[in-house]
Structure formats: C-alpha cells, structure tokens
Coordinates of C-alpha atoms in Angstrom, one line a residue:
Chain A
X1049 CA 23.8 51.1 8.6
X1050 CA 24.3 50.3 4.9
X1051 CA 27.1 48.0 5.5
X1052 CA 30.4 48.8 3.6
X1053 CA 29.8 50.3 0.3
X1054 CA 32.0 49.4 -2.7
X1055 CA 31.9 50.8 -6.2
X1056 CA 31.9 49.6 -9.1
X1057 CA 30.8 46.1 -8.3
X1058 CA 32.1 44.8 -11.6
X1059 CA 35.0 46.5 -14.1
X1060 CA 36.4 45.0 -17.3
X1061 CA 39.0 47.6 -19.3
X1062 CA 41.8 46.7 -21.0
X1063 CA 45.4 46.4 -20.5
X1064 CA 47.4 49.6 -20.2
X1065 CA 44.1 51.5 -18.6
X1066 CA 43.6 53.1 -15.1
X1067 CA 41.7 51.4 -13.3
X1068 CA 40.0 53.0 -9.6
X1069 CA 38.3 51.6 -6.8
X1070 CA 36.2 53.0 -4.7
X1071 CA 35.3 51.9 -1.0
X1072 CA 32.9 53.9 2.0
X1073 CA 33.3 52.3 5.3
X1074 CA 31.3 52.1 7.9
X1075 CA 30.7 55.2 9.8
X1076 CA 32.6 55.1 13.1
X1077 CA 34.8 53.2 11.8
X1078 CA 38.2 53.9 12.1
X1079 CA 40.8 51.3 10.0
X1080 CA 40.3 50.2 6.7
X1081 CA 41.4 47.4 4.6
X1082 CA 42.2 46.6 1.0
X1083 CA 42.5 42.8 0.1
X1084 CA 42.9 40.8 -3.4
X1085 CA 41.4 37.8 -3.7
X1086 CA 42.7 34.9 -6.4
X1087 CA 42.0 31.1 -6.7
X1088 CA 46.0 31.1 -6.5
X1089 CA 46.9 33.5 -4.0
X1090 CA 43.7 33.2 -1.6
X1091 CA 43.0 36.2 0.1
X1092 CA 45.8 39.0 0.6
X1093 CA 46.3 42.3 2.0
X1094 CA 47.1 44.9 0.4
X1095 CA 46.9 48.0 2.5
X1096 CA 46.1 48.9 5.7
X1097 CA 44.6 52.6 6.8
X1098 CA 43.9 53.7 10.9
X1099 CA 42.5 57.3 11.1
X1100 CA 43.2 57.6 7.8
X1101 CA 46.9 57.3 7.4
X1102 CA 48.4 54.3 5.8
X1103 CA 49.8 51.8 8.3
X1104 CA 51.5 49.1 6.9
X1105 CA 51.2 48.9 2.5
X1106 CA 53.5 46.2 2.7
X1107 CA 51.2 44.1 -0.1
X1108 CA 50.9 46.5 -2.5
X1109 CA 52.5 44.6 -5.0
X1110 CA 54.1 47.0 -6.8
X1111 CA 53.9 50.9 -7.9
X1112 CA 51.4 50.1 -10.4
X1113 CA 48.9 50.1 -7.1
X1114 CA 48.1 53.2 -5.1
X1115 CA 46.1 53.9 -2.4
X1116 CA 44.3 56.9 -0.6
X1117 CA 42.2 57.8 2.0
X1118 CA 41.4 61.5 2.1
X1119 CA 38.5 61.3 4.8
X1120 CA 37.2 58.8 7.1
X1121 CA 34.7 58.3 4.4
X1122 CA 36.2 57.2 1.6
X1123 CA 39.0 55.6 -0.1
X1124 CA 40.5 54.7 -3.4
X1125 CA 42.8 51.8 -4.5
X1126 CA 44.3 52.6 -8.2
X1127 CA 46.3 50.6 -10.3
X1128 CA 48.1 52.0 -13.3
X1129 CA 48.5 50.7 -15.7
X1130 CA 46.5 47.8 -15.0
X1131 CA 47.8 44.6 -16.3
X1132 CA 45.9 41.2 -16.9
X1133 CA 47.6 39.6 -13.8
X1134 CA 45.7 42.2 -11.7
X1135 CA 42.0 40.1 -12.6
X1136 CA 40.8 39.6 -9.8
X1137 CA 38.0 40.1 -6.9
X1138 CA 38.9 43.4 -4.5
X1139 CA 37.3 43.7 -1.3
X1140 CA 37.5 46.8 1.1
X1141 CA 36.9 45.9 5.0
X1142 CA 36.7 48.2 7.8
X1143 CA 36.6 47.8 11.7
X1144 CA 36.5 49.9 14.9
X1145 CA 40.6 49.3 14.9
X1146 CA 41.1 47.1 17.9
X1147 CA 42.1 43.2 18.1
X1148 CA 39.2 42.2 19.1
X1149 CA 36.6 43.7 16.7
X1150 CA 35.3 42.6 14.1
X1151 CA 35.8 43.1 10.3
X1152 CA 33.1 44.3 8.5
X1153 CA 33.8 43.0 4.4
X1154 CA 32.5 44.9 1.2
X1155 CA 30.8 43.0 -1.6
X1156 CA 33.7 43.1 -3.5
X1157 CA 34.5 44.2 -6.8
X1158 CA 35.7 41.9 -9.2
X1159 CA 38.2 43.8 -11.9
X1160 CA 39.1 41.8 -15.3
X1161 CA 41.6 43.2 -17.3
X1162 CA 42.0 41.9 -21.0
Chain B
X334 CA 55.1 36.3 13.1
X335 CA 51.4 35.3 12.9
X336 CA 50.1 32.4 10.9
X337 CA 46.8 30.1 10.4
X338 CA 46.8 26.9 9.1
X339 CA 43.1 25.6 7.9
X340 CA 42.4 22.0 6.7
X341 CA 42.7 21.9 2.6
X342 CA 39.4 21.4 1.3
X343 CA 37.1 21.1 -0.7
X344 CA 35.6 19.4 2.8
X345 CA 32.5 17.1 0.5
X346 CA 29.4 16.4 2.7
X347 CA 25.9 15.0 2.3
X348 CA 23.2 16.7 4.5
X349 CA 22.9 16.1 8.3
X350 CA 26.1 15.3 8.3
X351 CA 28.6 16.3 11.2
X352 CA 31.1 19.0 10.1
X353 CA 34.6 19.4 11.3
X354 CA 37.2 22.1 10.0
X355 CA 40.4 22.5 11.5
X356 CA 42.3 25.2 12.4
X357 CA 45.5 26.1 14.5
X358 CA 47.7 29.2 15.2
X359 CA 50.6 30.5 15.4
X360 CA 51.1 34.3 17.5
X361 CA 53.5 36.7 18.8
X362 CA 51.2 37.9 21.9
X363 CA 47.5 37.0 23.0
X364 CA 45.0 36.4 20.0
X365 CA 41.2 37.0 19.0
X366 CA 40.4 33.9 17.2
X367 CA 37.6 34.4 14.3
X368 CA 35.9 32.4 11.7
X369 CA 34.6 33.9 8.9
X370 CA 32.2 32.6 6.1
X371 CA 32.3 33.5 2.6
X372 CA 29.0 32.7 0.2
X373 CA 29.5 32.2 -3.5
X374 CA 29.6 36.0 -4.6
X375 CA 30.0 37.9 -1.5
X376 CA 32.2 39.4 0.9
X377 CA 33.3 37.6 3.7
X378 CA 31.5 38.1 7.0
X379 CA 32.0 37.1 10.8
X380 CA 30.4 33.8 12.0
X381 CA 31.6 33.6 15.2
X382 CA 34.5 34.9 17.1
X383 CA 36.3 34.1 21.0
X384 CA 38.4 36.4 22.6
X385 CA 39.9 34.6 25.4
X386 CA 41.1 31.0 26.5
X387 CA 38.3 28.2 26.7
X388 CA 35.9 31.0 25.4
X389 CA 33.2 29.1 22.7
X390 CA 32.0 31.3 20.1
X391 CA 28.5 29.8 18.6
X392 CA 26.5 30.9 15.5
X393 CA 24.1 29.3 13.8
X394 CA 24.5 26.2 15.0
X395 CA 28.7 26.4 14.0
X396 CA 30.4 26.5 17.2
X397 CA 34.7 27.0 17.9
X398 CA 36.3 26.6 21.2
X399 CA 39.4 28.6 22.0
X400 CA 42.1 26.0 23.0
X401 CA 45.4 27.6 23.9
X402 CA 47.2 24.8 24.8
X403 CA 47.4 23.5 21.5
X404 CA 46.7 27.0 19.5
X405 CA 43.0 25.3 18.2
X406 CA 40.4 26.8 17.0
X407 CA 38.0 24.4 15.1
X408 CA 34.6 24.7 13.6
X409 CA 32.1 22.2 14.0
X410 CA 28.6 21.7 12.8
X411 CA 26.2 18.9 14.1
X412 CA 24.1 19.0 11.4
X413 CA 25.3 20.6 7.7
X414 CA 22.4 22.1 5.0
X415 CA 23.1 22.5 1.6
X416 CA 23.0 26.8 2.5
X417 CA 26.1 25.8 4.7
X418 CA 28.0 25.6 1.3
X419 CA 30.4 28.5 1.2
X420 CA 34.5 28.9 1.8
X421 CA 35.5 29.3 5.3
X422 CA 38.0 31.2 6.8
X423 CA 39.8 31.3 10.3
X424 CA 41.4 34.2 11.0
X425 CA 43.4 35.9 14.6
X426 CA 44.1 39.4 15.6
X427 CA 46.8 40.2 18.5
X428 CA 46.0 42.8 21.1
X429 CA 48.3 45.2 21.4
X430 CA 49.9 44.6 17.9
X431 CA 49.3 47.0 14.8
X432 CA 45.4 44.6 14.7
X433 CA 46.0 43.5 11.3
X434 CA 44.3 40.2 11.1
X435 CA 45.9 37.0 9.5
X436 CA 43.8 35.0 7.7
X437 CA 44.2 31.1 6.6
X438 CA 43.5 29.9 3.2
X439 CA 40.1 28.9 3.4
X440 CA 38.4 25.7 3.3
X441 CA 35.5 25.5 0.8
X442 CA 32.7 23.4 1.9
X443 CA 30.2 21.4 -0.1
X444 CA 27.2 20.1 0.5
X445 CA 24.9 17.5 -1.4
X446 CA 21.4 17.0 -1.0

C-alpha cells in the first residue's frame, strides 16, 4: 500500500486566499484525521471522520476551516480565507477505527501564508 | 478526560548512551498505550504500542512497559545512534470511547556523535 497520500506537500499563497488540502487514506481504512502542527501549539486535532461522517470537529478553530469527506477515499480540509496564523504543518492520519489500532500519518503538508 | 504528560525536552545525548523518556496518563476507561516517532520532515509513525497491563511493546531496540498502577508508559533505549534523533510522542486510545487518541507534547531527542 502507498501509505497515506497527501497533496500538496508544500503551499505558500497569500493572506485572504483559499487555501485546500487534500488527503487519500489508506484503503480499508475507516476513520480519518486532520491535525495542525506548530512549535507553539504541538500537535492538535482538528477533525475527526468514521465512515465518512464527521465525529467530533471540536478543533476546527474557527469557520475559516472546513472539512469534507465525500468518499472513503478522499478528503479535503479548506480554510478561507487563510490568514498568516494558519502557517503551519498539516497532517492527515487514518486508522481501521478501533482503540487499539494504529494510526497511520501522512507526510504532511506544510501551508505558509504571507 | 484523557491526558499525557511527556518529559520536556530537548532530552541531549552522546552515542551509546542509555535513553529514558517519561510518560504517564491520565483515562476515563481502559487505554492502548502508544509511542510514536517523528523524523525531521515527516509524519509521525508508530514505534511501538501495548494494549493491556504489564504488556512490553519493543521496536528497534526502544522498548515501553505498560504499568497501570502508576499510569507509566516509558521509553527506554540501551544504546542511542545519532538516526535515533527525532521528536517523540506518547500517545493512548480508550476502548469503547469515540477512539480518538490523545497525544503528549513530544520530547525531541538529540543525539551527538
């Protein structure tokens, strides 16, 4: 398996622009994560997705962000506008949905806004 | 609710040497107890996991034992390489709960020649 597939590994737009993210889990897989990643907030989620419904989006941190999943395939995390503050790495992660199993991380992509 | 406390790093040491990084728990319910390492420019993967009390999860050469009587779950490394450098990060997951995991902070380790 190709692992979990993130796209576009790197982004720098400017303030005020869409931005979109783009994640492919791995197949079989039935949750999915979004996480944000900052040297001052460490690693936090932002939304989580089992069988493709939206679970708990309690760190979305506001509704600049949005997120969708309209397959078990593939899903998006949007932020609009985007502001400098949202620089940062993204990472998707997905996982067969049980406590004990493992999460399987994306490469990341790491969004600058200027 | 859920928490994991790590050891603030950066954890600093030379080659060989014996690594230690702490990490305790707090959980509404029965855990899965996970470390997970992070390389410079990479997504974090698993290193080794325990499910269950007393359980040891091993991994090249890292190893973790599940202690439930005082909610531990430290890494520790006889013998550290300068490839070893990356941020680590212990995380839990409750059975039964909605399985989002909590993570800790992280604790970067360095290694030196």
């Amino acid at each position: 398996d190709a692992g979990v597939i993130q796209s576009p590994r790197h982004e720098v737009t400017e303030m005020g622009q869409e931005v979109t993210l783009r994640c492919k889990p791995i197949s079989g897989h039935n949750s999915l994560f979004w996480y944000r990643q900052t040297m001052m907030r460490g690693l936090e989620l932002l939304i989580y997705f089992n069988n493709n419904v939206p679970i708990d989006d309690s760190g979305m941190p506001e509704d600049r962000f949005s997120a969708k999943m309209p397959n078990a395939s593939f899903s998006t995390l949007k932020i609009q506008p985007s502001e400098p503050r949202d620089s940062a790495v993204y990472f998707c992660a997905s996982s067969l949905g049980t406590a004990g199993e493992t999460q399987y991380f994306g490469p990341g992509t790491r969004l600058l806004v200027l | 609710g859920n928490s994991v406390t790590q050891m603030e790093g950066p954890v600093t040491l030379s080659e060989e040497a014996f690594l230690t990084i702490n990490c305790t728990y707090t959980a509404t319910g029965y855990p899965s107890l996970f470390w997970y390492v992070q390389y410079p420019g990479e997504g974090l993967q698993l290193l080794l996991k325990a499910t269950k009390a007393d359980d040891k999860g091993s991994n090249k050469g890292f190893e973790a034992t599940y202690r439930k009587e005082t909610t531990s779950f430290h890494l520790e490394k006889g013998s550290v390489q300068v490839s070893d450098s990356a941020v680590y990060f212990c995380a839990l997951s409750v059975k039964g709960g909605s399985y989002i995991p909590t993570f800790g902070r992280g604790t970067s380790l360095i290694v030196h020649p």
